[in-house]
Structure formats: structure tokens, C-alpha cells
Amino acid sequence: MSAAASQGLTQASGIPARAVAAWLQQMRIGAGFTGVDVLVIDEPTMVDDRATAALMTEAARTARRSSTSATLSSSRPSRPAAGSRTHRLVGGLALRENRRQEDAAERHALEVWRTGDQALHLLADRGRVHPAESADEVRSLILTAWDELRRDGWRDTYDPLDELVVLAARNGDVDALNAGAQQIRRAAGELGTEYTYALPGGDRLTLATGDTVRVGAMTTAAGAGTC
């Protein structure tokens, strides 16, 4: 889950949300779930089973000290996964009220999805799904939409970082999308001199004057800071 997705979930649910990776890191440094009364794992079928097991184990350990309880929350109870099996075994409750999707078309599509019908067709008819013949074509469609949306008169240069999210399944796709976005901005005259930086593991990162980069919280031996 990205930082923007965590923020959106927090706003929709009213529960402070963090990415699974962030919780796992908190567990590694020893903080665990101290102070957490209820841990809600959203869409556990999309979380690696090892990560889910680690979260549940830590919740059980913390429960002995501070009464932490864990809840699995999913809109996909029928999918074959550990979460759905657990739901059947314990006779879990069903979520009936959709609070996350604010758009009426998305709400309707999800209702249809739960019945097993072709929800993708409904979304496609409303311009929400854009099929393509190849991965390169998909990336081109994504970058075209990104370029159009980012020019929609943002009040601040950094607003698109919070309001416009591009997601990818693999690191290779992330690199290709970043490179494509740089090419678009360079062609528009928005970027200046390029600089290449060495990264841990032997990788290299090339940035240009004018590039916008999001850096999250980093913990080092000297302490923690946010850039």
C-alpha cells in the first residue's frame, strides 16, 4: 500500500492506516503493536501469507500485555485464499456497507462483482478500464493519462504527489514508467541538467534538475528523519 493509499483508507474508515511493510518494520525495531487496541488487516488476500502470519503472531504476543486484538477485513470473501478459509472457519461477519468508494459507478460495479457477474464490463463502459495488447501499450496509456491529469491546474507544484497516484506491479514497470515520465517532462522543457547517483547494491539513479522526488521516513544508526 502506498502512502497515498494509506491516507485514503484513513479518511474513508476513520482508522489510522499504515502499510504492511511499515508495521513489519515497527515490529523489527521492537515497538510492535504497543498502544494498538484493534489491528485491522485490510484485504488480507492481497497480503503475503508470511506477512499476515507475522502480523497475527505479533498481535497475539502483544495481546498478553496490552489487549491487542486482530481483525481481517476483506471485500473478497469468496476468493480462494487463507483469509477466505479463515472467514468460513470462524463464521466471520460480512461487510454490508461500502464506505470507501464514493463514486456511484464504482459502488455499483463492486455490488455486481460480489454476485459473480461481469463488473469489469460496467467499469469499462464508464471509461474506468482501458485494455491494451501489450505491456508497452499499457504503460503508454498510463503515461498519457498521467500527463493529461497533471496539467489540470494544480494549485501547487507538489499537489500531484498527493493527488495523482500511478501504481505498478513490478519494479521493472516502475522504472519504465519513471523513465517515460521523465521523457515527457524533458520534451516539455521542464527538466534541466541530469545527475547520476550510486545506489546500494550497485544500482544507479539518474535525476534531473526539476524532477520531483518523494522520500519517505528513513531510519539510520544516527537516528530517524523525514525528507
PDB file of C-alpha atoms in Angstrom:
ATOM      1  CA  MET A   1       0.000   0.000   0.000  1.00  0.00           C
ATOM      2  CA  SER A   2       1.372   3.401  -0.950  1.00  0.00           C
ATOM      3  CA  ALA A   3       1.415   6.411   1.384  1.00  0.00           C
ATOM      4  CA  ALA A   4      -1.405   7.978  -0.651  1.00  0.00           C
ATOM      5  CA  ALA A   5      -3.456   4.776  -0.412  1.00  0.00           C
ATOM      6  CA  SER A   6      -2.896   4.679   3.360  1.00  0.00           C
ATOM      7  CA  GLN A   7      -4.096   8.261   3.621  1.00  0.00           C
ATOM      8  CA  GLY A   8      -7.192   7.472   1.556  1.00  0.00           C
ATOM      9  CA  LEU A   9      -8.021   4.455   3.716  1.00  0.00           C
ATOM     10  CA  THR A  10      -7.585   6.540   6.850  1.00  0.00           C
ATOM     11  CA  GLN A  11     -10.036   9.135   5.527  1.00  0.00           C
ATOM     12  CA  ALA A  12     -12.573   6.521   4.398  1.00  0.00           C
ATOM     13  CA  SER A  13     -12.515   4.331   7.507  1.00  0.00           C
ATOM     14  CA  GLY A  14     -11.653   6.817  10.227  1.00  0.00           C
ATOM     15  CA  ILE A  15      -8.931   4.396  11.383  1.00  0.00           C
ATOM     16  CA  PRO A  16      -5.245   5.456  11.181  1.00  0.00           C
ATOM     17  CA  ALA A  17      -3.760   3.267   8.414  1.00  0.00           C
ATOM     18  CA  ARG A  18      -0.201   2.227   7.653  1.00  0.00           C
ATOM     19  CA  ALA A  19       1.308  -0.037   5.008  1.00  0.00           C
ATOM     20  CA  VAL A  20       2.036  -3.644   5.996  1.00  0.00           C
ATOM     21  CA  ALA A  21       5.732  -3.002   5.365  1.00  0.00           C
ATOM     22  CA  ALA A  22       5.643  -0.141   7.868  1.00  0.00           C
ATOM     23  CA  TRP A  23       4.108  -2.372  10.538  1.00  0.00           C
ATOM     24  CA  LEU A  24       6.665  -5.101   9.879  1.00  0.00           C
ATOM     25  CA  GLN A  25       9.456  -2.558  10.246  1.00  0.00           C
ATOM     26  CA  GLN A  26       7.961  -1.349  13.535  1.00  0.00           C
ATOM     27  CA  MET A  27       7.943  -4.946  14.735  1.00  0.00           C
ATOM     28  CA  ARG A  28      11.604  -5.388  13.763  1.00  0.00           C
ATOM     29  CA  ILE A  29      12.718  -2.391  15.820  1.00  0.00           C
ATOM     30  CA  GLY A  30      10.861  -3.724  18.837  1.00  0.00           C
ATOM     31  CA  ALA A  31       7.840  -1.399  19.105  1.00  0.00           C
ATOM     32  CA  GLY A  32       5.335  -3.997  17.903  1.00  0.00           C
ATOM     33  CA  PHE A  33       1.668  -3.123  18.449  1.00  0.00           C
ATOM     34  CA  THR A  34       2.083  -1.455  21.809  1.00  0.00           C
ATOM     35  CA  GLY A  35      -0.792   1.012  22.213  1.00  0.00           C
ATOM     36  CA  VAL A  36      -2.871  -0.617  19.444  1.00  0.00           C
ATOM     37  CA  ASP A  37      -6.211  -1.912  20.762  1.00  0.00           C
ATOM     38  CA  VAL A  38      -7.521  -3.326  17.477  1.00  0.00           C
ATOM     39  CA  LEU A  39      -5.403  -4.175  14.427  1.00  0.00           C
ATOM     40  CA  VAL A  40      -7.485  -4.316  11.221  1.00  0.00           C
ATOM     41  CA  ILE A  41      -5.731  -6.030   8.295  1.00  0.00           C
ATOM     42  CA  ASP A  42      -7.491  -4.702   5.213  1.00  0.00           C
ATOM     43  CA  GLU A  43      -7.766  -7.041   2.204  1.00  0.00           C
ATOM     44  CA  PRO A  44      -5.614  -9.838   3.682  1.00  0.00           C
ATOM     45  CA  THR A  45      -5.996 -11.855   0.446  1.00  0.00           C
ATOM     46  CA  MET A  46      -3.715  -9.261  -1.155  1.00  0.00           C
ATOM     47  CA  VAL A  47      -1.088  -9.546   1.580  1.00  0.00           C
ATOM     48  CA  ASP A  48       1.702 -12.130   1.501  1.00  0.00           C
ATOM     49  CA  ASP A  49       0.702 -15.011   3.773  1.00  0.00           C
ATOM     50  CA  ARG A  50       4.034 -14.813   5.631  1.00  0.00           C
ATOM     51  CA  ALA A  51       3.427 -11.138   6.392  1.00  0.00           C
ATOM     52  CA  THR A  52      -0.113 -11.864   7.566  1.00  0.00           C
ATOM     53  CA  ALA A  53       1.186 -14.648   9.813  1.00  0.00           C
ATOM     54  CA  ALA A  54       3.821 -12.313  11.278  1.00  0.00           C
ATOM     55  CA  LEU A  55       1.199  -9.644  11.995  1.00  0.00           C
ATOM     56  CA  MET A  56      -1.188 -12.108  13.625  1.00  0.00           C
ATOM     57  CA  THR A  57       1.610 -13.644  15.706  1.00  0.00           C
ATOM     58  CA  GLU A  58       2.741 -10.228  16.928  1.00  0.00           C
ATOM     59  CA  ALA A  59      -0.843  -9.232  17.716  1.00  0.00           C
ATOM     60  CA  ALA A  60      -1.246 -12.394  19.806  1.00  0.00           C
ATOM     61  CA  ARG A  61       2.022 -11.675  21.616  1.00  0.00           C
ATOM     62  CA  THR A  62       1.089  -8.053  22.285  1.00  0.00           C
ATOM     63  CA  ALA A  63      -2.400  -9.105  23.417  1.00  0.00           C
ATOM     64  CA  ARG A  64      -0.885 -10.626  26.528  1.00  0.00           C
ATOM     65  CA  ARG A  65       0.409  -7.191  27.536  1.00  0.00           C
ATOM     66  CA  SER A  66      -1.958  -4.597  26.142  1.00  0.00           C
ATOM     67  CA  SER A  67      -5.064  -6.484  24.912  1.00  0.00           C
ATOM     68  CA  THR A  68      -4.403  -6.058  21.197  1.00  0.00           C
ATOM     69  CA  SER A  69      -6.897  -7.922  19.008  1.00  0.00           C
ATOM     70  CA  ALA A  70      -6.602  -8.538  15.244  1.00  0.00           C
ATOM     71  CA  THR A  71      -9.373  -8.404  12.640  1.00  0.00           C
ATOM     72  CA  LEU A  72      -9.217  -9.379   8.964  1.00  0.00           C
ATOM     73  CA  SER A  73     -11.332  -7.126   6.748  1.00  0.00           C
ATOM     74  CA  SER A  74     -11.987  -8.037   3.116  1.00  0.00           C
ATOM     75  CA  SER A  75     -14.466  -7.330   0.338  1.00  0.00           C
ATOM     76  CA  ARG A  76     -13.411 -10.606  -1.349  1.00  0.00           C
ATOM     77  CA  PRO A  77     -14.701 -13.389   0.963  1.00  0.00           C
ATOM     78  CA  SER A  78     -15.297 -15.787  -1.958  1.00  0.00           C
ATOM     79  CA  ARG A  79     -11.767 -15.835  -3.329  1.00  0.00           C
ATOM     80  CA  PRO A  80      -9.663 -18.947  -2.615  1.00  0.00           C
ATOM     81  CA  ALA A  81      -7.115 -17.692  -0.113  1.00  0.00           C
ATOM     82  CA  ALA A  82      -6.124 -18.103   3.508  1.00  0.00           C
ATOM     83  CA  GLY A  83      -8.280 -15.152   4.509  1.00  0.00           C
ATOM     84  CA  SER A  84     -11.454 -16.608   2.989  1.00  0.00           C
ATOM     85  CA  ARG A  85     -10.763 -20.009   4.583  1.00  0.00           C
ATOM     86  CA  THR A  86     -10.336 -18.378   7.982  1.00  0.00           C
ATOM     87  CA  HIS A  87     -13.560 -16.425   7.427  1.00  0.00           C
ATOM     88  CA  ARG A  88     -15.501 -19.660   6.880  1.00  0.00           C
ATOM     89  CA  LEU A  89     -13.898 -21.468   9.808  1.00  0.00           C
ATOM     90  CA  VAL A  90     -14.758 -18.796  12.354  1.00  0.00           C
ATOM     91  CA  GLY A  91     -18.129 -17.840  10.851  1.00  0.00           C
ATOM     92  CA  GLY A  92     -16.934 -14.298  10.187  1.00  0.00           C
ATOM     93  CA  LEU A  93     -19.236 -11.351   9.752  1.00  0.00           C
ATOM     94  CA  ALA A  94     -19.981  -9.891   6.304  1.00  0.00           C
ATOM     95  CA  LEU A  95     -19.386  -6.255   5.405  1.00  0.00           C
ATOM     96  CA  ARG A  96     -22.591  -4.761   4.024  1.00  0.00           C
ATOM     97  CA  GLU A  97     -21.890  -1.029   3.905  1.00  0.00           C
ATOM     98  CA  ASN A  98     -19.407   0.332   1.368  1.00  0.00           C
ATOM     99  CA  ARG A  99     -17.683   3.390   2.807  1.00  0.00           C
ATOM    100  CA  ARG A 100     -14.553   3.500   0.648  1.00  0.00           C
ATOM    101  CA  GLN A 101     -15.877   4.019  -2.909  1.00  0.00           C
ATOM    102  CA  GLU A 102     -17.517   7.428  -3.155  1.00  0.00           C
ATOM    103  CA  ASP A 103     -18.254   7.202  -6.889  1.00  0.00           C
ATOM    104  CA  ALA A 104     -21.692   5.705  -7.655  1.00  0.00           C
ATOM    105  CA  ALA A 105     -20.394   3.752 -10.672  1.00  0.00           C
ATOM    106  CA  GLU A 106     -17.657   2.118  -8.594  1.00  0.00           C
ATOM    107  CA  ARG A 107     -20.114   1.239  -5.832  1.00  0.00           C
ATOM    108  CA  HIS A 108     -22.455  -0.409  -8.351  1.00  0.00           C
ATOM    109  CA  ALA A 109     -19.598  -2.307 -10.020  1.00  0.00           C
ATOM    110  CA  LEU A 110     -18.494  -3.728  -6.661  1.00  0.00           C
ATOM    111  CA  GLU A 111     -22.044  -4.847  -5.885  1.00  0.00           C
ATOM    112  CA  VAL A 112     -22.149  -6.671  -9.213  1.00  0.00           C
ATOM    113  CA  TRP A 113     -18.647  -8.105  -8.614  1.00  0.00           C
ATOM    114  CA  ARG A 114     -19.799  -9.750  -5.398  1.00  0.00           C
ATOM    115  CA  THR A 115     -22.586 -11.560  -7.277  1.00  0.00           C
ATOM    116  CA  GLY A 116     -20.089 -13.041  -9.746  1.00  0.00           C
ATOM    117  CA  ASP A 117     -21.271 -11.038 -12.783  1.00  0.00           C
ATOM    118  CA  GLN A 118     -19.092  -9.092 -15.218  1.00  0.00           C
ATOM    119  CA  ALA A 119     -18.287  -5.985 -13.203  1.00  0.00           C
ATOM    120  CA  LEU A 120     -15.326  -5.186 -15.476  1.00  0.00           C
ATOM    121  CA  HIS A 121     -17.731  -4.560 -18.351  1.00  0.00           C
ATOM    122  CA  LEU A 122     -19.615  -1.999 -16.248  1.00  0.00           C
ATOM    123  CA  LEU A 123     -16.384  -0.208 -15.380  1.00  0.00           C
ATOM    124  CA  ALA A 124     -15.188  -0.328 -18.989  1.00  0.00           C
ATOM    125  CA  ASP A 125     -18.465   1.178 -20.217  1.00  0.00           C
ATOM    126  CA  ARG A 126     -17.827   4.124 -17.902  1.00  0.00           C
ATOM    127  CA  GLY A 127     -14.246   4.608 -19.058  1.00  0.00           C
ATOM    128  CA  ARG A 128     -12.673   3.053 -15.936  1.00  0.00           C
ATOM    129  CA  VAL A 129     -10.943   0.102 -17.663  1.00  0.00           C
ATOM    130  CA  HIS A 130      -8.556   0.530 -20.611  1.00  0.00           C
ATOM    131  CA  PRO A 131      -7.471  -2.795 -22.171  1.00  0.00           C
ATOM    132  CA  ALA A 132      -4.352  -2.971 -24.331  1.00  0.00           C
ATOM    133  CA  GLU A 133      -2.483  -5.524 -26.448  1.00  0.00           C
ATOM    134  CA  SER A 134       0.881  -5.324 -24.697  1.00  0.00           C
ATOM    135  CA  ALA A 135       2.660  -4.105 -21.571  1.00  0.00           C
ATOM    136  CA  ASP A 136       4.304  -1.320 -23.569  1.00  0.00           C
ATOM    137  CA  GLU A 137       0.900  -0.113 -24.730  1.00  0.00           C
ATOM    138  CA  VAL A 138      -0.437  -0.213 -21.177  1.00  0.00           C
ATOM    139  CA  ARG A 139       2.470   1.906 -19.949  1.00  0.00           C
ATOM    140  CA  SER A 140       1.905   4.340 -22.796  1.00  0.00           C
ATOM    141  CA  LEU A 141      -1.778   4.683 -21.846  1.00  0.00           C
ATOM    142  CA  ILE A 142      -0.854   5.230 -18.200  1.00  0.00           C
ATOM    143  CA  LEU A 143       1.697   7.905 -19.029  1.00  0.00           C
ATOM    144  CA  THR A 144      -0.687   9.662 -21.423  1.00  0.00           C
ATOM    145  CA  ALA A 145      -3.398   9.798 -18.747  1.00  0.00           C
ATOM    146  CA  TRP A 146      -0.846  10.934 -16.149  1.00  0.00           C
ATOM    147  CA  ASP A 147       0.393  13.735 -18.401  1.00  0.00           C
ATOM    148  CA  GLU A 148      -3.139  14.953 -19.100  1.00  0.00           C
ATOM    149  CA  LEU A 149      -4.188  14.883 -15.452  1.00  0.00           C
ATOM    150  CA  ARG A 150      -1.070  16.577 -14.106  1.00  0.00           C
ATOM    151  CA  ARG A 151      -1.777  19.593 -16.321  1.00  0.00           C
ATOM    152  CA  ASP A 152      -5.220  20.160 -14.814  1.00  0.00           C
ATOM    153  CA  GLY A 153      -4.241  23.311 -12.974  1.00  0.00           C
ATOM    154  CA  TRP A 154      -2.881  22.084  -9.660  1.00  0.00           C
ATOM    155  CA  ARG A 155      -2.682  24.886  -7.135  1.00  0.00           C
ATOM    156  CA  ASP A 156       0.798  23.836  -6.063  1.00  0.00           C
ATOM    157  CA  THR A 157       3.665  22.158  -7.904  1.00  0.00           C
ATOM    158  CA  TYR A 158       3.694  19.334  -5.359  1.00  0.00           C
ATOM    159  CA  ASP A 159      -0.069  18.696  -5.319  1.00  0.00           C
ATOM    160  CA  PRO A 160       0.166  15.867  -7.912  1.00  0.00           C
ATOM    161  CA  LEU A 161       2.360  13.929  -5.463  1.00  0.00           C
ATOM    162  CA  ASP A 162      -0.570  13.742  -3.043  1.00  0.00           C
ATOM    163  CA  GLU A 163      -3.436  13.685  -5.530  1.00  0.00           C
ATOM    164  CA  LEU A 164      -2.178  11.675  -8.522  1.00  0.00           C
ATOM    165  CA  VAL A 165      -1.005   8.090  -7.984  1.00  0.00           C
ATOM    166  CA  VAL A 166       0.444   5.708 -10.580  1.00  0.00           C
ATOM    167  CA  LEU A 167       0.695   2.089  -9.437  1.00  0.00           C
ATOM    168  CA  ALA A 168       2.708  -0.762 -10.951  1.00  0.00           C
ATOM    169  CA  ALA A 169       3.004  -4.465 -10.146  1.00  0.00           C
ATOM    170  CA  ARG A 170       6.752  -4.909 -10.713  1.00  0.00           C
ATOM    171  CA  ASN A 171       9.875  -2.831 -10.100  1.00  0.00           C
ATOM    172  CA  GLY A 172      10.683  -3.053 -13.802  1.00  0.00           C
ATOM    173  CA  ASP A 173       7.355  -1.388 -14.618  1.00  0.00           C
ATOM    174  CA  VAL A 174       8.066   1.307 -12.034  1.00  0.00           C
ATOM    175  CA  ASP A 175      11.425   2.048 -13.669  1.00  0.00           C
ATOM    176  CA  ALA A 176       9.855   2.133 -17.141  1.00  0.00           C
ATOM    177  CA  LEU A 177       7.075   4.492 -16.011  1.00  0.00           C
ATOM    178  CA  ASN A 178       9.539   6.799 -14.267  1.00  0.00           C
ATOM    179  CA  ALA A 179      11.755   6.887 -17.349  1.00  0.00           C
ATOM    180  CA  GLY A 180       8.747   7.588 -19.566  1.00  0.00           C
ATOM    181  CA  ALA A 181       7.541  10.388 -17.299  1.00  0.00           C
ATOM    182  CA  GLN A 182      10.998  11.956 -17.402  1.00  0.00           C
ATOM    183  CA  GLN A 183      10.990  11.825 -21.198  1.00  0.00           C
ATOM    184  CA  ILE A 184       7.614  13.562 -21.314  1.00  0.00           C
ATOM    185  CA  ARG A 185       8.748  16.301 -18.944  1.00  0.00           C
ATOM    186  CA  ARG A 186      12.074  16.723 -20.779  1.00  0.00           C
ATOM    187  CA  ALA A 187      10.264  17.104 -24.119  1.00  0.00           C
ATOM    188  CA  ALA A 188       8.097  19.766 -22.475  1.00  0.00           C
ATOM    189  CA  GLY A 189      11.210  21.676 -21.366  1.00  0.00           C
ATOM    190  CA  GLU A 190      10.555  21.104 -17.677  1.00  0.00           C
ATOM    191  CA  LEU A 191      13.845  19.381 -16.791  1.00  0.00           C
ATOM    192  CA  GLY A 192      17.410  20.627 -16.646  1.00  0.00           C
ATOM    193  CA  THR A 193      20.836  19.064 -16.112  1.00  0.00           C
ATOM    194  CA  GLU A 194      20.947  15.365 -15.280  1.00  0.00           C
ATOM    195  CA  TYR A 195      22.899  13.860 -12.374  1.00  0.00           C
ATOM    196  CA  THR A 196      23.540  10.148 -11.749  1.00  0.00           C
ATOM    197  CA  TYR A 197      23.781   8.764  -8.218  1.00  0.00           C
ATOM    198  CA  ALA A 198      25.145   5.429  -6.993  1.00  0.00           C
ATOM    199  CA  LEU A 199      22.663   3.325  -5.020  1.00  0.00           C
ATOM    200  CA  PRO A 200      23.245   0.460  -2.572  1.00  0.00           C
ATOM    201  CA  GLY A 201      23.700  -2.828  -4.368  1.00  0.00           C
ATOM    202  CA  GLY A 202      25.376  -1.332  -7.398  1.00  0.00           C
ATOM    203  CA  ASP A 203      22.307   0.279  -8.982  1.00  0.00           C
ATOM    204  CA  ARG A 204      22.326   3.846 -10.283  1.00  0.00           C
ATOM    205  CA  LEU A 205      19.672   6.546 -10.276  1.00  0.00           C
ATOM    206  CA  THR A 206      19.562   9.419 -12.754  1.00  0.00           C
ATOM    207  CA  LEU A 207      17.672  12.562 -11.783  1.00  0.00           C
ATOM    208  CA  ALA A 208      17.471  15.948 -13.410  1.00  0.00           C
ATOM    209  CA  THR A 209      17.024  19.468 -12.129  1.00  0.00           C
ATOM    210  CA  GLY A 210      13.260  19.871 -11.919  1.00  0.00           C
ATOM    211  CA  ASP A 211      12.485  16.242 -11.105  1.00  0.00           C
ATOM    212  CA  THR A 212      10.068  15.796  -8.216  1.00  0.00           C
ATOM    213  CA  VAL A 213      11.049  13.025  -5.829  1.00  0.00           C
ATOM    214  CA  ARG A 214       9.141  11.640  -2.851  1.00  0.00           C
ATOM    215  CA  VAL A 215      11.320  10.388   0.002  1.00  0.00           C
ATOM    216  CA  GLY A 216       9.770   8.661   2.983  1.00  0.00           C
ATOM    217  CA  ALA A 217      10.915   8.306   6.565  1.00  0.00           C
ATOM    218  CA  MET A 218      14.336   6.710   6.894  1.00  0.00           C
ATOM    219  CA  THR A 219      15.906   5.225   9.997  1.00  0.00           C
ATOM    220  CA  THR A 220      19.701   5.126  10.382  1.00  0.00           C
ATOM    221  CA  ALA A 221      22.178   4.393  13.136  1.00  0.00           C
ATOM    222  CA  ALA A 222      22.288   8.110  13.876  1.00  0.00           C
ATOM    223  CA  GLY A 223      18.526   8.454  14.294  1.00  0.00           C
ATOM    224  CA  ALA A 224      15.424   8.953  12.158  1.00  0.00           C
ATOM    225  CA  GLY A 225      14.453  11.764   9.871  1.00  0.00           C
ATOM    226  CA  THR A 226      11.912  12.577   7.192  1.00  0.00           C
ATOM    227  CA  CYS A 227      12.846  14.266   3.930  1.00  0.00           C
TER     228      CYS A 227
END
